[in-house]
PDB file of C-alpha atoms in Angstrom:
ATOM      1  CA  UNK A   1     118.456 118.545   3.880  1.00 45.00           C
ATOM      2  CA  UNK A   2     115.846 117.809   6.735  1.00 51.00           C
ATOM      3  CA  UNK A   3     118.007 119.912   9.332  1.00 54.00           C
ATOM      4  CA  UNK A   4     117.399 123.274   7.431  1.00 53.00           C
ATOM      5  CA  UNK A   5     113.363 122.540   8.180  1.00 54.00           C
ATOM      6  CA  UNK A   6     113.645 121.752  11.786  1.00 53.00           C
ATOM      7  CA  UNK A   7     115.801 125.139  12.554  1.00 57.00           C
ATOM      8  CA  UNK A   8     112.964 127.295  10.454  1.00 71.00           C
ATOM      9  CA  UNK A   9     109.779 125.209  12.065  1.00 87.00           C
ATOM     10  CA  UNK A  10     107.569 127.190  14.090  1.00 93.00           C
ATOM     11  CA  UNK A  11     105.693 125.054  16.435  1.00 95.00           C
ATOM     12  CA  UNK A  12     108.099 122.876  18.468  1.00 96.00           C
ATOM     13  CA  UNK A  13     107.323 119.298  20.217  1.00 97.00           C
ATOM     14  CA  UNK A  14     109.042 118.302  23.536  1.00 98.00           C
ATOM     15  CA  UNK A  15     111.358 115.701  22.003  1.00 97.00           C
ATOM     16  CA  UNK A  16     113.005 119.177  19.346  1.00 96.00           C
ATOM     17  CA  UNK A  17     112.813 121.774  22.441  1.00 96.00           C
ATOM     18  CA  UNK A  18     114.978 118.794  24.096  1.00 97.00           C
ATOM     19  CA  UNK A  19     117.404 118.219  20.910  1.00 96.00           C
ATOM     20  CA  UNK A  20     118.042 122.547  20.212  1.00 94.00           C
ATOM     21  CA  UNK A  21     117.915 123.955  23.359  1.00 94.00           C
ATOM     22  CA  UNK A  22     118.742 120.515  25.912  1.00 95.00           C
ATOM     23  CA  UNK A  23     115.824 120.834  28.474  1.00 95.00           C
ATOM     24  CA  UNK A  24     115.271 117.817  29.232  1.00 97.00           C
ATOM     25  CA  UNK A  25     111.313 116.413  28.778  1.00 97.00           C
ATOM     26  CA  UNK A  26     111.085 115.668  32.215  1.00 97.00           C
ATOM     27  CA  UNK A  27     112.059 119.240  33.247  1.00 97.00           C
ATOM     28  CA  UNK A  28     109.831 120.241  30.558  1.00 97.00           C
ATOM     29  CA  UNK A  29     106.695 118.628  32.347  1.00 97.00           C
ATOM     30  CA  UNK A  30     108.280 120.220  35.718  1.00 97.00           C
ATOM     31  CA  UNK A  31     108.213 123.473  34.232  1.00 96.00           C
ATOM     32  CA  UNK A  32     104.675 123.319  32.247  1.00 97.00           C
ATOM     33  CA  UNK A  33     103.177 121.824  35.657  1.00 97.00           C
ATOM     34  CA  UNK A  34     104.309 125.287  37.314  1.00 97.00           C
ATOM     35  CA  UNK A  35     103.615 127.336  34.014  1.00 96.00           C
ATOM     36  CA  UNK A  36     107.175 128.566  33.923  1.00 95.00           C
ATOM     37  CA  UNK A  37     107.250 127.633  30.578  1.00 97.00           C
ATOM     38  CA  UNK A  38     104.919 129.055  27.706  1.00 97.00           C
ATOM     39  CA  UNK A  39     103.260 126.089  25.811  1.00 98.00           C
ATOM     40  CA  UNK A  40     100.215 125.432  23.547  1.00 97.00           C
ATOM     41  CA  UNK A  41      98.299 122.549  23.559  1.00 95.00           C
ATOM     42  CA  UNK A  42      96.768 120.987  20.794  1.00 91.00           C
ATOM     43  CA  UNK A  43      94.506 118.192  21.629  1.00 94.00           C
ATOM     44  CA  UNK A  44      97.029 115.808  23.806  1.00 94.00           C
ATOM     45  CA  UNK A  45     100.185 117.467  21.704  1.00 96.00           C
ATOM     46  CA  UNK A  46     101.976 119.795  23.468  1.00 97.00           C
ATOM     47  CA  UNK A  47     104.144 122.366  21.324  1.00 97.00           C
ATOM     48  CA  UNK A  48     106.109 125.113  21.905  1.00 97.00           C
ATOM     49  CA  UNK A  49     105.782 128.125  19.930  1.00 97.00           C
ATOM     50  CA  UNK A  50     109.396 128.737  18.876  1.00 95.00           C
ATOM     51  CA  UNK A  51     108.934 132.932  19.308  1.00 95.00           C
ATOM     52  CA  UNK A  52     107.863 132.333  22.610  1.00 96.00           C
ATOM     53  CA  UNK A  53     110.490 130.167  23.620  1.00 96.00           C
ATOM     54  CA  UNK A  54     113.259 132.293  22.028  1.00 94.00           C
ATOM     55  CA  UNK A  55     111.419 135.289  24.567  1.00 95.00           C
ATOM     56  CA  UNK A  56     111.498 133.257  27.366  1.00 95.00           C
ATOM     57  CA  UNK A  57     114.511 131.828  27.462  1.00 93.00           C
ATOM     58  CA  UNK A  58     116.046 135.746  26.757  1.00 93.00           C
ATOM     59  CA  UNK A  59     114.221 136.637  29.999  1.00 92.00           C
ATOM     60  CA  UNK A  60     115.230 133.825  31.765  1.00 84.00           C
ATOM     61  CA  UNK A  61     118.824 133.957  31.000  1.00 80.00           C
ATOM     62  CA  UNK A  62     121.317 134.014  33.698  1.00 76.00           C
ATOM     63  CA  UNK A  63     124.355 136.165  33.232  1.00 73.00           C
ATOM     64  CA  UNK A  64     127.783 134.734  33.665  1.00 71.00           C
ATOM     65  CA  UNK A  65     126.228 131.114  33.462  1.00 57.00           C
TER      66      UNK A  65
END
């Protein structure tokens, strides 16, 4: 099936970072606004580099939550 692909894709748009790791798309903005978050953009798409995110969200994890 289709799931298989999403799990393996690299580059990641708002609406799949939303459905795999449940941030929200308006916390998304929040968070690109401040550069919290790492992000590319490609003309008016954003995406999220999937490596990057994994990194990120390891550094950014809270213990105990």
């Amino acid at each position: 099936g289709n799931n298989m692909n999403r799990e393996n894709k690299r580059w990641l748009t708002p609406k799949d970072l939303e459905i795999e790791q449940k941030i929200m798309r308006s916390t998304q903005a929040k968070y690109r606004m401040k550069r919290l978050i790492p992000f590319s953009k490609i003309g008016k798409f954003i995406r999220y580099d999937r490596y990057e995110i994994d990194k990120w969200l390891e550094s950014n994890k809270v213990v105990g939550a």
